[in-house]
Structure formats: C-alpha cells, structure tokens
PDB file of C-alpha atoms in Angstrom:
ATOM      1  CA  UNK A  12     -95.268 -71.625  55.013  1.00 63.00           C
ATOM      2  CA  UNK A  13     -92.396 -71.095  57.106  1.00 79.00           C
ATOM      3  CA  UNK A  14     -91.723 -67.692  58.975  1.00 89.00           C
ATOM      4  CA  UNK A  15     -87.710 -66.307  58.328  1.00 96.00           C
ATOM      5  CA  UNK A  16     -86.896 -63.654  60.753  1.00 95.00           C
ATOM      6  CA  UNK A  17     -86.911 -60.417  58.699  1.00 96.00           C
ATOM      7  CA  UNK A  18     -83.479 -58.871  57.544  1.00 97.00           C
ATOM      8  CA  UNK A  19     -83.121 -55.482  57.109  1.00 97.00           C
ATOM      9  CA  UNK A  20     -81.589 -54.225  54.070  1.00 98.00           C
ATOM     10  CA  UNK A  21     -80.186 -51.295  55.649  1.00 98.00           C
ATOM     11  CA  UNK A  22     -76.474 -52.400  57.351  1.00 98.00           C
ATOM     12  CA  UNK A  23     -77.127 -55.893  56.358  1.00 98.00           C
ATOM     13  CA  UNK A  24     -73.703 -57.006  55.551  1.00 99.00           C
ATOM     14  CA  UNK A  25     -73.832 -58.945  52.134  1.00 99.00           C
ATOM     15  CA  UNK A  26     -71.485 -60.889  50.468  1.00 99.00           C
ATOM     16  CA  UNK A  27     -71.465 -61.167  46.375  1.00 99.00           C
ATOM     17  CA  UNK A  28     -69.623 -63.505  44.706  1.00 99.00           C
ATOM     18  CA  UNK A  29     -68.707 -63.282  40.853  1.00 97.00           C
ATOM     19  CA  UNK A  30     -69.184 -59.120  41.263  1.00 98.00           C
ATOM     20  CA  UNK A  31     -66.355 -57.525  39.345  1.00 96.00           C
ATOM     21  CA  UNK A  32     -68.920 -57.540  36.394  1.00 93.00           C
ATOM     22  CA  UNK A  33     -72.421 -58.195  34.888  1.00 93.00           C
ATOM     23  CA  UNK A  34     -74.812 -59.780  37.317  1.00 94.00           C
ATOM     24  CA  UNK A  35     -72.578 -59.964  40.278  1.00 97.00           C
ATOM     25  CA  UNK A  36     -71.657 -56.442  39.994  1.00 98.00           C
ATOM     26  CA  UNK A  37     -75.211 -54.943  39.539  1.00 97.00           C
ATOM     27  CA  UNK A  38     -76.546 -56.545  42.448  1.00 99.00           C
ATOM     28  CA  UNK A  39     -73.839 -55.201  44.566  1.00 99.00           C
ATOM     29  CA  UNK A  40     -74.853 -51.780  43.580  1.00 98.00           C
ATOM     30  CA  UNK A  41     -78.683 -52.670  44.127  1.00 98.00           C
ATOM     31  CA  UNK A  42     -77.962 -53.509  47.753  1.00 99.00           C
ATOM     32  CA  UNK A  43     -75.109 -50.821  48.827  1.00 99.00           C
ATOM     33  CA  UNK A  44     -78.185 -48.432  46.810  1.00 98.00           C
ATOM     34  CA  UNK A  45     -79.898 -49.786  49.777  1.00 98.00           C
ATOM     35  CA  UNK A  46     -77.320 -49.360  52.596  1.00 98.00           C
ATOM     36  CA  UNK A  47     -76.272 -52.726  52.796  1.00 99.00           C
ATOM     37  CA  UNK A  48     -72.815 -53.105  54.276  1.00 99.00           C
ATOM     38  CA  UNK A  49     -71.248 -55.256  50.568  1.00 99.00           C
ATOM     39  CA  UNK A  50     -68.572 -57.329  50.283  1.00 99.00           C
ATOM     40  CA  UNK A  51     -67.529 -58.068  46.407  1.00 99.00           C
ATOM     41  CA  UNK A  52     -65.682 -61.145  45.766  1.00 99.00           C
ATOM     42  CA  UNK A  53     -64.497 -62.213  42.410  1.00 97.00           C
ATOM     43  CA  UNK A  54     -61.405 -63.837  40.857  1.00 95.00           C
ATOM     44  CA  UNK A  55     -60.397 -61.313  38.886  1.00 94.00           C
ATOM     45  CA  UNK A  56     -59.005 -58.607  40.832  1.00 95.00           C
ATOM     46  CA  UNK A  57     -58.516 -55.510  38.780  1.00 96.00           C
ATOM     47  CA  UNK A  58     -62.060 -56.285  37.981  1.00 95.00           C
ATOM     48  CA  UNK A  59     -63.840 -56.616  41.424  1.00 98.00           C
ATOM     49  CA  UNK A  60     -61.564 -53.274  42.847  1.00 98.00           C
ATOM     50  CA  UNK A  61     -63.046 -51.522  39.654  1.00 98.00           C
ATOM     51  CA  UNK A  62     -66.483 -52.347  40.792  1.00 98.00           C
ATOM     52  CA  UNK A  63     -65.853 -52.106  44.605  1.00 98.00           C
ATOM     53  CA  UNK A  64     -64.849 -48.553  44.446  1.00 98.00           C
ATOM     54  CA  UNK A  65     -66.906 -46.326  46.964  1.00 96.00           C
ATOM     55  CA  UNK A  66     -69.433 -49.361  47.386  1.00 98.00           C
ATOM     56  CA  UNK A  67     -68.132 -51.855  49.406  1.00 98.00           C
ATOM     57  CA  UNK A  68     -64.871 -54.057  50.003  1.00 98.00           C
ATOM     58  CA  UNK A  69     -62.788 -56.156  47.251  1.00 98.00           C
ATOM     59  CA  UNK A  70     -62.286 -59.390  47.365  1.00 98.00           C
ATOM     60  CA  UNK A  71     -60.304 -61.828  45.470  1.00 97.00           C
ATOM     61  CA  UNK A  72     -61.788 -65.216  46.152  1.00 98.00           C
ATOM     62  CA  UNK A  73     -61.510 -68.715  43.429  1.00 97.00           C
ATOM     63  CA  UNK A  74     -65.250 -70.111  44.450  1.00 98.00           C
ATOM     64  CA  UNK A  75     -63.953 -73.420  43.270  1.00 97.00           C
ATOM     65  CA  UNK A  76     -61.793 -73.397  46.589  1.00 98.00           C
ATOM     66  CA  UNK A  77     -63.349 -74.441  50.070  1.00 98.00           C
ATOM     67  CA  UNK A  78     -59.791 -73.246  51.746  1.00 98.00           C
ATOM     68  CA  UNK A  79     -59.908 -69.530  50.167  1.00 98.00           C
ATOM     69  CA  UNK A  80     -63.975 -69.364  51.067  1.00 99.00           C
ATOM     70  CA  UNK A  81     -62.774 -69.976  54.952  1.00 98.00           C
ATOM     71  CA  UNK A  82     -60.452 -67.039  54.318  1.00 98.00           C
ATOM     72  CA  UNK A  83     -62.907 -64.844  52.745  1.00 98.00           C
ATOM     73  CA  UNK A  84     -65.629 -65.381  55.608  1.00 98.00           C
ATOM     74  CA  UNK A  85     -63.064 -64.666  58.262  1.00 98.00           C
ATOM     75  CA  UNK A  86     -62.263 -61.534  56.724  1.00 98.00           C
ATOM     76  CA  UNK A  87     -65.775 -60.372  55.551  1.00 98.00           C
ATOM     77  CA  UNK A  88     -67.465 -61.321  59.264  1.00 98.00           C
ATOM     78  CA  UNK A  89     -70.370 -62.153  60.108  1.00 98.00           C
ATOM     79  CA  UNK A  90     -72.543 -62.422  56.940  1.00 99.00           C
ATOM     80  CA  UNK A  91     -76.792 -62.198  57.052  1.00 99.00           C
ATOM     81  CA  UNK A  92     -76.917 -62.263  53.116  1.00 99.00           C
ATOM     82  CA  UNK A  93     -75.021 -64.588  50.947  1.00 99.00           C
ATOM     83  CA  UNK A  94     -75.051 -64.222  46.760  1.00 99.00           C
ATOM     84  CA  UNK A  95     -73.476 -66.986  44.732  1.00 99.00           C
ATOM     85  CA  UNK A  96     -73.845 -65.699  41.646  1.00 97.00           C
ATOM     86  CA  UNK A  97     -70.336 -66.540  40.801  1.00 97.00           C
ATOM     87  CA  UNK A  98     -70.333 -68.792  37.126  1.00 94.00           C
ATOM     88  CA  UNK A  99     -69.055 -69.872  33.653  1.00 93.00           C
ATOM     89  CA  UNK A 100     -70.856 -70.752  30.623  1.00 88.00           C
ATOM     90  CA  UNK A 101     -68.329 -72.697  27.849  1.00 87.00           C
ATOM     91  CA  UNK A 102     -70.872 -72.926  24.998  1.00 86.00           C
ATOM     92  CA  UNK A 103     -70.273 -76.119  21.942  1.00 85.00           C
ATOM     93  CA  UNK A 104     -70.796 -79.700  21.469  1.00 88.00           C
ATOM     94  CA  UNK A 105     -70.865 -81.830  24.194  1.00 93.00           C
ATOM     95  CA  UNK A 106     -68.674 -84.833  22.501  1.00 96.00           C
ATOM     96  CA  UNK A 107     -66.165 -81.635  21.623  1.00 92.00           C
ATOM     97  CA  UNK A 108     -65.944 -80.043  24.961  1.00 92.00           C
ATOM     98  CA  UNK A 109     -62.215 -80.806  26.824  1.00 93.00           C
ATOM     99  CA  UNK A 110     -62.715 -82.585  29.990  1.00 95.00           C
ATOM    100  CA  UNK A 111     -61.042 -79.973  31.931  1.00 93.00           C
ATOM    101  CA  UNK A 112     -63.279 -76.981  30.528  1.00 92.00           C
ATOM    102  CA  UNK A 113     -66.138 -79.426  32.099  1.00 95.00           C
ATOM    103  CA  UNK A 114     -64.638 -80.232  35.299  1.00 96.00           C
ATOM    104  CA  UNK A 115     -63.945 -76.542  35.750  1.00 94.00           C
ATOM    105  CA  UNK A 116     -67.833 -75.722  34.739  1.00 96.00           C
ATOM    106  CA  UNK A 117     -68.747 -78.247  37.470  1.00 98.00           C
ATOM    107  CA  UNK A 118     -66.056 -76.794  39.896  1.00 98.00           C
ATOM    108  CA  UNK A 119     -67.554 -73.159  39.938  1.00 97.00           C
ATOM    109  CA  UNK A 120     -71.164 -73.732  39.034  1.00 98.00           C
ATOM    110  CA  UNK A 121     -71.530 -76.177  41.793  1.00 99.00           C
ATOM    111  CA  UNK A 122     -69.148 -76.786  44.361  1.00 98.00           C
ATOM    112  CA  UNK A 123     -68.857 -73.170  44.233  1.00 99.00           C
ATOM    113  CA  UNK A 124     -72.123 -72.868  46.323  1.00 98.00           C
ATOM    114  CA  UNK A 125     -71.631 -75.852  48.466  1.00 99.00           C
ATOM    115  CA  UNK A 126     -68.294 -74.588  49.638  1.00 99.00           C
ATOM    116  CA  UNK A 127     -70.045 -70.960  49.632  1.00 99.00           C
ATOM    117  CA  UNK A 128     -72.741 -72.077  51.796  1.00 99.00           C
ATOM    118  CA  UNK A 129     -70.535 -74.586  53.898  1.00 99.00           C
ATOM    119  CA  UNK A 130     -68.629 -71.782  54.509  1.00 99.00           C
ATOM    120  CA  UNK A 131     -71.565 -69.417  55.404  1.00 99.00           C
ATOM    121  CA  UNK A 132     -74.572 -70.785  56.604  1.00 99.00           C
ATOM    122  CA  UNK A 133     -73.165 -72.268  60.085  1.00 99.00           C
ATOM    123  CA  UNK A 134     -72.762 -68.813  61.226  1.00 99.00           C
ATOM    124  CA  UNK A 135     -76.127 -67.676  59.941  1.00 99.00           C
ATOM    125  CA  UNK A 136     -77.191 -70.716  62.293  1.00 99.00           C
ATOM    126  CA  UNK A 137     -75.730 -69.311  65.105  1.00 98.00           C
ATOM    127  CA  UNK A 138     -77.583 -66.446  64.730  1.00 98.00           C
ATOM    128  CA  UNK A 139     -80.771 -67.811  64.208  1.00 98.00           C
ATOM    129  CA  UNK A 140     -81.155 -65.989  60.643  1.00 98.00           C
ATOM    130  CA  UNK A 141     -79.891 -65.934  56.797  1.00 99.00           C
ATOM    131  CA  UNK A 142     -80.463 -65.744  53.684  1.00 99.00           C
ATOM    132  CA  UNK A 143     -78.908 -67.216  50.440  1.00 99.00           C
ATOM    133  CA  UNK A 144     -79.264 -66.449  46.878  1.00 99.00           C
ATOM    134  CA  UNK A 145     -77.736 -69.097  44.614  1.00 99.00           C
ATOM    135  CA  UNK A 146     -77.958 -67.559  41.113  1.00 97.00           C
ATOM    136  CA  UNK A 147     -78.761 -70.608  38.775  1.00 96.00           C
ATOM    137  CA  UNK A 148     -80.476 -70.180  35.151  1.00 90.00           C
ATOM    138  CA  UNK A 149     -83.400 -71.067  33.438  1.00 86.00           C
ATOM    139  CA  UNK A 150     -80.942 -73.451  32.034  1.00 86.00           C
ATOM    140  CA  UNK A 151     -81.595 -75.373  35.580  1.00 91.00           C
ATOM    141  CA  UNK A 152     -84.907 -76.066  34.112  1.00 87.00           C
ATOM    142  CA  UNK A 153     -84.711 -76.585  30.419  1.00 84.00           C
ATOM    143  CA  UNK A 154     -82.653 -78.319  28.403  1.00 83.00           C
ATOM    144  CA  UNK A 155     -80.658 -76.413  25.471  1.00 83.00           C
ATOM    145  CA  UNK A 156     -78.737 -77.928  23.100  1.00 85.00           C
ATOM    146  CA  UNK A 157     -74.752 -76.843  23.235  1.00 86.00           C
ATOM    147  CA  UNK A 158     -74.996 -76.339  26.842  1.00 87.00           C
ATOM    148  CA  UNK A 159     -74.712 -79.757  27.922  1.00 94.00           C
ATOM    149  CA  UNK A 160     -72.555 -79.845  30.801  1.00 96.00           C
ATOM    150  CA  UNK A 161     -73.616 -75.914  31.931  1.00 93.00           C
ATOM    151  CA  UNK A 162     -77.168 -77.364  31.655  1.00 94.00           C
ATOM    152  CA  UNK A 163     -75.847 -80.225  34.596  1.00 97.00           C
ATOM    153  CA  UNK A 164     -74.373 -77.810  36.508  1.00 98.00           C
ATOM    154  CA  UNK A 165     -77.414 -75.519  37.057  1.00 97.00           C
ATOM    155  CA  UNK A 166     -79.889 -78.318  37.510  1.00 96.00           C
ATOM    156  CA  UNK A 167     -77.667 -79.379  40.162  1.00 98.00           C
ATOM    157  CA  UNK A 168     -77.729 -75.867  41.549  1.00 98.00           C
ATOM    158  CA  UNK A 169     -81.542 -75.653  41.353  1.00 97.00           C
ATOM    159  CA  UNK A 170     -81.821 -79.104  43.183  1.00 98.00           C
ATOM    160  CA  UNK A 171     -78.773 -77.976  45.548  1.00 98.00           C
ATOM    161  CA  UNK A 172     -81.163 -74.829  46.638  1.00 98.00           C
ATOM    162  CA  UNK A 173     -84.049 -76.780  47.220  1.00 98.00           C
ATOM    163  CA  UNK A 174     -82.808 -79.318  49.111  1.00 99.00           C
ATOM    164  CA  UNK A 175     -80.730 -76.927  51.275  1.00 99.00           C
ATOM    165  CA  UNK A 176     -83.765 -74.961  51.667  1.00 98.00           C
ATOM    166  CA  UNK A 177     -85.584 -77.595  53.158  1.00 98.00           C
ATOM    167  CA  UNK A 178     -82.429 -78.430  55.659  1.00 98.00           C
ATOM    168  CA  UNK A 179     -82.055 -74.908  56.782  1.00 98.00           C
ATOM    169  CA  UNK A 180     -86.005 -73.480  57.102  1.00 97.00           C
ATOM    170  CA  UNK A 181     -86.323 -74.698  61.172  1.00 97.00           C
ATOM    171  CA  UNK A 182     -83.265 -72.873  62.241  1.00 98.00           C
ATOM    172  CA  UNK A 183     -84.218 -69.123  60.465  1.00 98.00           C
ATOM    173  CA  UNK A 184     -82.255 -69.280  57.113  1.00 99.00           C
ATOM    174  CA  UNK A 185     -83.795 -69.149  53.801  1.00 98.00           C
ATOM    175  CA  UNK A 186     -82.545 -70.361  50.111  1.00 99.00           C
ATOM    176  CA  UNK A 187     -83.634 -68.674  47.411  1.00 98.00           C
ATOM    177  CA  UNK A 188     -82.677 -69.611  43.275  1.00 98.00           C
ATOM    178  CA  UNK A 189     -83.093 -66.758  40.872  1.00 97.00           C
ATOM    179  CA  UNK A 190     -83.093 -68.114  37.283  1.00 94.00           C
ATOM    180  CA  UNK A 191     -82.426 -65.503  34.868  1.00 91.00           C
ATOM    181  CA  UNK A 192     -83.635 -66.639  31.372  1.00 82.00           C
ATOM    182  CA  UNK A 193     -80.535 -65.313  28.931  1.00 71.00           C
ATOM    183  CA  UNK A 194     -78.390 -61.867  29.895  1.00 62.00           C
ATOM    184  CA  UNK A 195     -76.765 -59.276  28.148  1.00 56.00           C
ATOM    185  CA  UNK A 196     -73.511 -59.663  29.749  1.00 58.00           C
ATOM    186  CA  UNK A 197     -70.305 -61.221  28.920  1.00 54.00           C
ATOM    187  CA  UNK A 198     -71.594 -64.539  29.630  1.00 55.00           C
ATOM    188  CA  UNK A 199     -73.524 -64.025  26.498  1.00 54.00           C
ATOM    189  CA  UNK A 200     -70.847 -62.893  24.538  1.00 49.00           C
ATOM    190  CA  UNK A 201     -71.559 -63.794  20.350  1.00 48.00           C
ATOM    191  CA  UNK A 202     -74.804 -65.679  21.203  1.00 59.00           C
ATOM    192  CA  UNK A 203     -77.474 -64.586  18.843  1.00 57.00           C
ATOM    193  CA  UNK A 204     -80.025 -63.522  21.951  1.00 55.00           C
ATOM    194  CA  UNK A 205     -83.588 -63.395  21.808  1.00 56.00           C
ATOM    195  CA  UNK A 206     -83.501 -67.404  20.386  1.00 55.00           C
ATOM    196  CA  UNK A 207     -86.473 -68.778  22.104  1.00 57.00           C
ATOM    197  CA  UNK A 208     -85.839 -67.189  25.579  1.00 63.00           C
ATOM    198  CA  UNK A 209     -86.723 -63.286  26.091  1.00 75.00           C
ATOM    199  CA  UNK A 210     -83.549 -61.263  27.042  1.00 78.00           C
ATOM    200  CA  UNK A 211     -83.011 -59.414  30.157  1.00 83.00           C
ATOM    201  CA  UNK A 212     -80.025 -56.527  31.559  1.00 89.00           C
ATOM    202  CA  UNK A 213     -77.671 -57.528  34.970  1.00 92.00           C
ATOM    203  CA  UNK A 214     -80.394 -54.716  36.581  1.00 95.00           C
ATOM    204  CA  UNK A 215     -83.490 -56.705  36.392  1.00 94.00           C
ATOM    205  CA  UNK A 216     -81.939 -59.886  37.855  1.00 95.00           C
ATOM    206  CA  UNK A 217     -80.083 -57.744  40.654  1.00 97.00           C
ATOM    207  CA  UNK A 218     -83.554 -56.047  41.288  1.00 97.00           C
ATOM    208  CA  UNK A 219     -84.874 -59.518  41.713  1.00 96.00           C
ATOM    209  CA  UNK A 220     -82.230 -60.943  44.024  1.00 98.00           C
ATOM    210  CA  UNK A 221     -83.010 -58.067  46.553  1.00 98.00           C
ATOM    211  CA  UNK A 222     -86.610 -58.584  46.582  1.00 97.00           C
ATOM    212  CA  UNK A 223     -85.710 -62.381  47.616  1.00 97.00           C
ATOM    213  CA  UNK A 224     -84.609 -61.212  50.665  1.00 96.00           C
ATOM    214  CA  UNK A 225     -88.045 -59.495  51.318  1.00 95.00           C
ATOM    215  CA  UNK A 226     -90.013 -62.775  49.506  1.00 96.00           C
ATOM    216  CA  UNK A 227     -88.303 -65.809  50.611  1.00 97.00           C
ATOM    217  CA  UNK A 228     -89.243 -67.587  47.528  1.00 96.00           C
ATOM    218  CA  UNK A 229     -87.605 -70.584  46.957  1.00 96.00           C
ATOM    219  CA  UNK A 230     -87.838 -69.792  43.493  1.00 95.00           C
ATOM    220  CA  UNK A 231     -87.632 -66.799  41.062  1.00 94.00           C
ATOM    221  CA  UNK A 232     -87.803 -66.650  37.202  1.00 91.00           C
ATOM    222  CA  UNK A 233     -86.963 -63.449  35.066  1.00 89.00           C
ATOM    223  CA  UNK A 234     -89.082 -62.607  33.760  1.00 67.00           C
ATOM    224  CA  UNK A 235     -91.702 -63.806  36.248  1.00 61.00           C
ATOM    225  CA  UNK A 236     -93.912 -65.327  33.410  1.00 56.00           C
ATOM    226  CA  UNK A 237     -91.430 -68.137  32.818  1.00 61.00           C
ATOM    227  CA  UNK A 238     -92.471 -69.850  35.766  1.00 59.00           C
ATOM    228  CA  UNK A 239     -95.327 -71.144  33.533  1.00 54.00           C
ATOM    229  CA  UNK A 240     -92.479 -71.938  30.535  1.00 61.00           C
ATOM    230  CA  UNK A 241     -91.318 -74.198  32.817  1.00 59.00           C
ATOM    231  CA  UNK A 242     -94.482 -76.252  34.010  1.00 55.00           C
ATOM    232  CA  UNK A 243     -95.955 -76.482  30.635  1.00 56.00           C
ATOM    233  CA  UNK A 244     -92.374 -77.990  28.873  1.00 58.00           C
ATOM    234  CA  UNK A 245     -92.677 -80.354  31.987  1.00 58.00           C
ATOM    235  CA  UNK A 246     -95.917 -81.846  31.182  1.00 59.00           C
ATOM    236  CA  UNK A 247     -95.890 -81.950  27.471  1.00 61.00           C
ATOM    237  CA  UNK A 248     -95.394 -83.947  25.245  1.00 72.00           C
ATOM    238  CA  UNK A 249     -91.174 -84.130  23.847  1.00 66.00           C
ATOM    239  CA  UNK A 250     -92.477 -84.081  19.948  1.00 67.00           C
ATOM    240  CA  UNK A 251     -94.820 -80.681  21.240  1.00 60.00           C
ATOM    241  CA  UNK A 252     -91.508 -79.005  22.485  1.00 57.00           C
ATOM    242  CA  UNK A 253     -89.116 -80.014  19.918  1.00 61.00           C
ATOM    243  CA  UNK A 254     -91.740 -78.487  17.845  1.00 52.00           C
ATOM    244  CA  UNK A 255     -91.586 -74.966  20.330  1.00 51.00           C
ATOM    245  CA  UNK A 256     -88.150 -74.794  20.498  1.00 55.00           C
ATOM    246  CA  UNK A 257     -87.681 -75.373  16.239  1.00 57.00           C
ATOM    247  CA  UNK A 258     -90.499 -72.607  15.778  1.00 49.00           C
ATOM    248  CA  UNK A 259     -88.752 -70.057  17.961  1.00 46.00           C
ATOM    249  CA  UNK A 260     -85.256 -70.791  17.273  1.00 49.00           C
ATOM    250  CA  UNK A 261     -84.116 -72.275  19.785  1.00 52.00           C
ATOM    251  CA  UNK A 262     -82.205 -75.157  18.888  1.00 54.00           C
ATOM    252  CA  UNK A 263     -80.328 -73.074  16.290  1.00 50.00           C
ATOM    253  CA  UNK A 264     -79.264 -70.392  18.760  1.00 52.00           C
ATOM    254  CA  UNK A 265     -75.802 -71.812  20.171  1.00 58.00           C
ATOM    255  CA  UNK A 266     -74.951 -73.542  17.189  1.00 55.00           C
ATOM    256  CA  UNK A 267     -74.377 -70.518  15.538  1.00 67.00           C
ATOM    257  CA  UNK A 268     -72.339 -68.652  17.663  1.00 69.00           C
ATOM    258  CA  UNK A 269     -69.516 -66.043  16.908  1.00 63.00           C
ATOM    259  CA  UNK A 270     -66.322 -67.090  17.549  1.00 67.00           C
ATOM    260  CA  UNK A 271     -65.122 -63.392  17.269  1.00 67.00           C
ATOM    261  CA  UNK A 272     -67.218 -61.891  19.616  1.00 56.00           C
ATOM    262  CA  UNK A 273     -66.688 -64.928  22.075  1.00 62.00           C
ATOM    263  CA  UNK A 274     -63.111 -64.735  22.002  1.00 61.00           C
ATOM    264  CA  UNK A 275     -62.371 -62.091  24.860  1.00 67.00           C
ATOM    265  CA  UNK A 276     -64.754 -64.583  27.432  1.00 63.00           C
ATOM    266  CA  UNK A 277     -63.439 -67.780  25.692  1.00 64.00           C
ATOM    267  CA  UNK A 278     -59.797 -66.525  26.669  1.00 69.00           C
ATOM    268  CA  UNK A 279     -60.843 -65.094  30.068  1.00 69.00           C
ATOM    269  CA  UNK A 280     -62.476 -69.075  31.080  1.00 68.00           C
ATOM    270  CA  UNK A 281     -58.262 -70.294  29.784  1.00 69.00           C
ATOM    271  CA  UNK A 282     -57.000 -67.977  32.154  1.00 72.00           C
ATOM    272  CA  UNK A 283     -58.875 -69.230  34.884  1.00 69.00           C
ATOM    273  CA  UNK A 284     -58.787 -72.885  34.226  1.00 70.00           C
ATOM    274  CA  UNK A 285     -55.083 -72.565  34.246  1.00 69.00           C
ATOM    275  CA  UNK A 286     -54.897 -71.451  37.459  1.00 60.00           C
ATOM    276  CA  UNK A 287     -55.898 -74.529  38.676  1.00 48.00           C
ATOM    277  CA  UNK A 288     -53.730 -76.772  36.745  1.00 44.00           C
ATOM    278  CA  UNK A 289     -50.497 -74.346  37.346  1.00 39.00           C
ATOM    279  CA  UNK A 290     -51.226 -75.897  41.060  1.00 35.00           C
ATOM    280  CA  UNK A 291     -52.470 -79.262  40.025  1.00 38.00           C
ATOM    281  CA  UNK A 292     -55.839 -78.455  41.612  1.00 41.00           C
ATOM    282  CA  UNK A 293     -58.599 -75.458  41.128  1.00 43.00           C
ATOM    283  CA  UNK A 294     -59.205 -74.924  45.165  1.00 39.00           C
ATOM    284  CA  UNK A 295     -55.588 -73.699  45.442  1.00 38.00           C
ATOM    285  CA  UNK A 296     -55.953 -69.626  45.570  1.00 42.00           C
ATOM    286  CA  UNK A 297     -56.419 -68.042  48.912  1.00 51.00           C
ATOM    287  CA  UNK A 298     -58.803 -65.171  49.468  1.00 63.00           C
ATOM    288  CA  UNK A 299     -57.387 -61.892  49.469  1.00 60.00           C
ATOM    289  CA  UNK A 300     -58.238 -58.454  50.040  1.00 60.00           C
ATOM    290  CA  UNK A 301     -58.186 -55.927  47.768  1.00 50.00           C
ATOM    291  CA  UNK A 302     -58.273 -52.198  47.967  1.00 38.00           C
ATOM    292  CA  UNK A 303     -60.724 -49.832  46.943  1.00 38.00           C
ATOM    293  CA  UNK A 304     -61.110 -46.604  47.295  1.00 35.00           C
ATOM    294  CA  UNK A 305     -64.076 -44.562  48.405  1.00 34.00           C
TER     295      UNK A 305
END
C-alpha cells in the first residue's frame, strides 16, 4: 500500500468546489470546524458568499472552464486539499433529454475534475504532497434508469479517480472518490427518496470526505455497507437484479418524479446552461472573488 505524506487538517488550505449549498457547503464547514484554511468556490455567487461568511473565502468559479480554474488557483494559492464536489443531476428519459442539458451534465460532472485537477495537482507535485476528493455517486457504480447520461458522467468520474490515483501515488498525492448513495439536498429535489438506495444528509458525506484525508482510500461509499451493494450487483446475474431493483422500487423511483418540487433546481440547471451558450461556449466565465464577511 502506498505511504502519502500526512496532511494536517489544522491550516491545511482546502479548496471546495460546488459549496454555496448542500454537499459542497457542509464539507466546507466540516473542515474550517477543523481549522482548515477553506476556499468556497461555486457558480452562484450570492450563494457561495452566503455560505463563506466567517468560514473561509468566496469564490465564483464555472468548473466547466479550464481558463477560470487557472484564475481561481492563482488566487486561492497553494492548495494541499482539493474537493470537486461541484455537479448537476437533470433527471428523465434518455431519448427526451436536449443535447445541450447532456453536454452541460458531461461539462461539469467530468471535465469539471480534469480541469480541477489539471489545474491543481502540478503544484501538489511540487510539493511532494496532495490530496483530492472527487465527489462521484453511487450512480458511478449502478445503473438507474432516468439517469442515463448523469449515470456516464459519474462512471467516468469513478474511472477518472482511479486512474489518476494510480498516476499520482509515486510523487505523494492521493485520489480519493466518495460515492454518496442518494442526498437530501437540492439535487434531490421531487425524487421520491428512499427507492432502493438508503438516504443520507450533506453532514454524513462531508464527515466522510474529511476522514479521506486521514484514510487515503481510493474509495468510499455512504453508507459504508454499500461497498458490498456494489460487488454483489457486479457478479449476479441481470434477471437477479432486475428482480432487486423491481422489489425495492427502484426502477419506479425517477419515473415518478414531481415536476413541482423540481422546478426551482430544473430552472437553476437553465440558468446555468445559458451561460454558456450567451458566449457560445460553457468555459467562458472567469473566476472571481467574492466577499464575505467574518
């Protein structure tokens, strides 16, 4: 097993992406709770200020763009902890779903964390140690109907971190993926939860990013027990799951979705997707610094 220099918590400067809410923003808070020098990064501004205030630093920063990433490492500094948890979750049919509401999944979900860790990582060489979080889902590792192109985008991310991992281990940076099974945050938004995958809050996957940092393990489930979820759907046989999945819900959960309760994220992904195409392309929107107070 390979040895990572340790990194302590306390004034390790640590860079979140996707914090102005849910996830992104609890894990912030679980590592300035542990003196961590934070940086917060997200798109939405008002948002990322909110949760910066008397934590850390505000950042406005489009993941999708390699250019604004440059930006936002030159103005964070030198970085020894690096969380892309940054990501969007369109939810219907795959024949149904617009092109550009895919390309834009694909945009942030993945070359989010190859232009985050592009970006990163060579100065964690430099310095002979690192560590990266990429935040992917258990949606990395199992298929679910509805999610089609998400589902791409985080088994890309899983195979991403692994094969990243194995490129940085001999000069003293690790690459972790946390899967988080389904979360009660807007990401979620009018999804009937508790379909066939047990629910968790933004705390416990926060909780389990820091404890990367201490672990190194290339991979982390929450809950823990799904780790065996995944082996067992790997190895058996398809009419056995379809079986699972139809006995616990699963295959029903995001086709029955509430359009209602989706509508403030559904309009929020819009937003964003347009300011890509107001530029003719998504990696347009420089970094910026926001304020927040103490």
């Amino acid at each position: 097993m390979t040895r990572y220099p340790d990194i302590a918590l306390e004034g390790a400067r640590v860079l979140v992406t996707g914090a102005g809410r849910g996830i992104g923003r609890a894990t912030a808070n679980a590592f300035a709770a542990r003196g961590a020098d934070v940086a917060l990064a997200d798109l939405d501004r008002g948002a990322v200020e909110h949760a910066a205030a008397g934590i850390g630093t505000a950042h406005v920063l489009d993941v999708r763009s390699r250019t604004a990433w440059d930006a936002c490492v030159a103005d964070v500094g030198a970085i020894d902890i690096l969380v892309n948890n940054a990501g969007v979750m369109p939810v219907g049919g795959f024949l149904d779903e617009p092109d550009a509401t895919g390309e834009m999944t694909i945009d942030v979900n993945v070359w989010g964390p190859i232009h985050g860790m592009r970006a990163v990582v060579p100065g964690m060489i430099g310095r002979g140690r690192g560590h990266v979080v990429n935040v992917a889902s258990l949606a990395g590792k199992i298929a679910i109907p509805g999610l089609a192109v998400y589902n791409a985008s985080k088994f890309a991310a899983v195979g991403l971190s692994a094969t990243a991992r194995l490129e940085f281990a001999d000069h003293g940076v690790s690459v972790s993926t946390v899967l988080p099974s389904a979360v009660r945050t807007t990401l979620t938004s009018g999804i009937p939860l508790g379909k066939g995958l047990p629910t968790v809050d933004p705390e416990d996957i926060a909780d389990a990013i820091v404890r990367t940092v201490r672990t190194r393990r290339a991979e982390t489930p929450v809950p823990g027990y799904l780790a065996a979820l995944d082996v067992g759907l790997a190895v058996a046989p398809e009419r056995l799951v379809r079986w699972i999945r139809r006995a616990v819900g699963g295959e029903r959960a995001l086709t029955r979705v509430d359009p209602t309760a989706r509508a403030d994220y559904d309009a929020r992904l819009r937003r964003d997707e347009n300011r890509g195409e107001q530029t003719g392309q998504p990696n347009s929107t420089p970094c910026a610094r926001g304020s927040s107070s103490e």
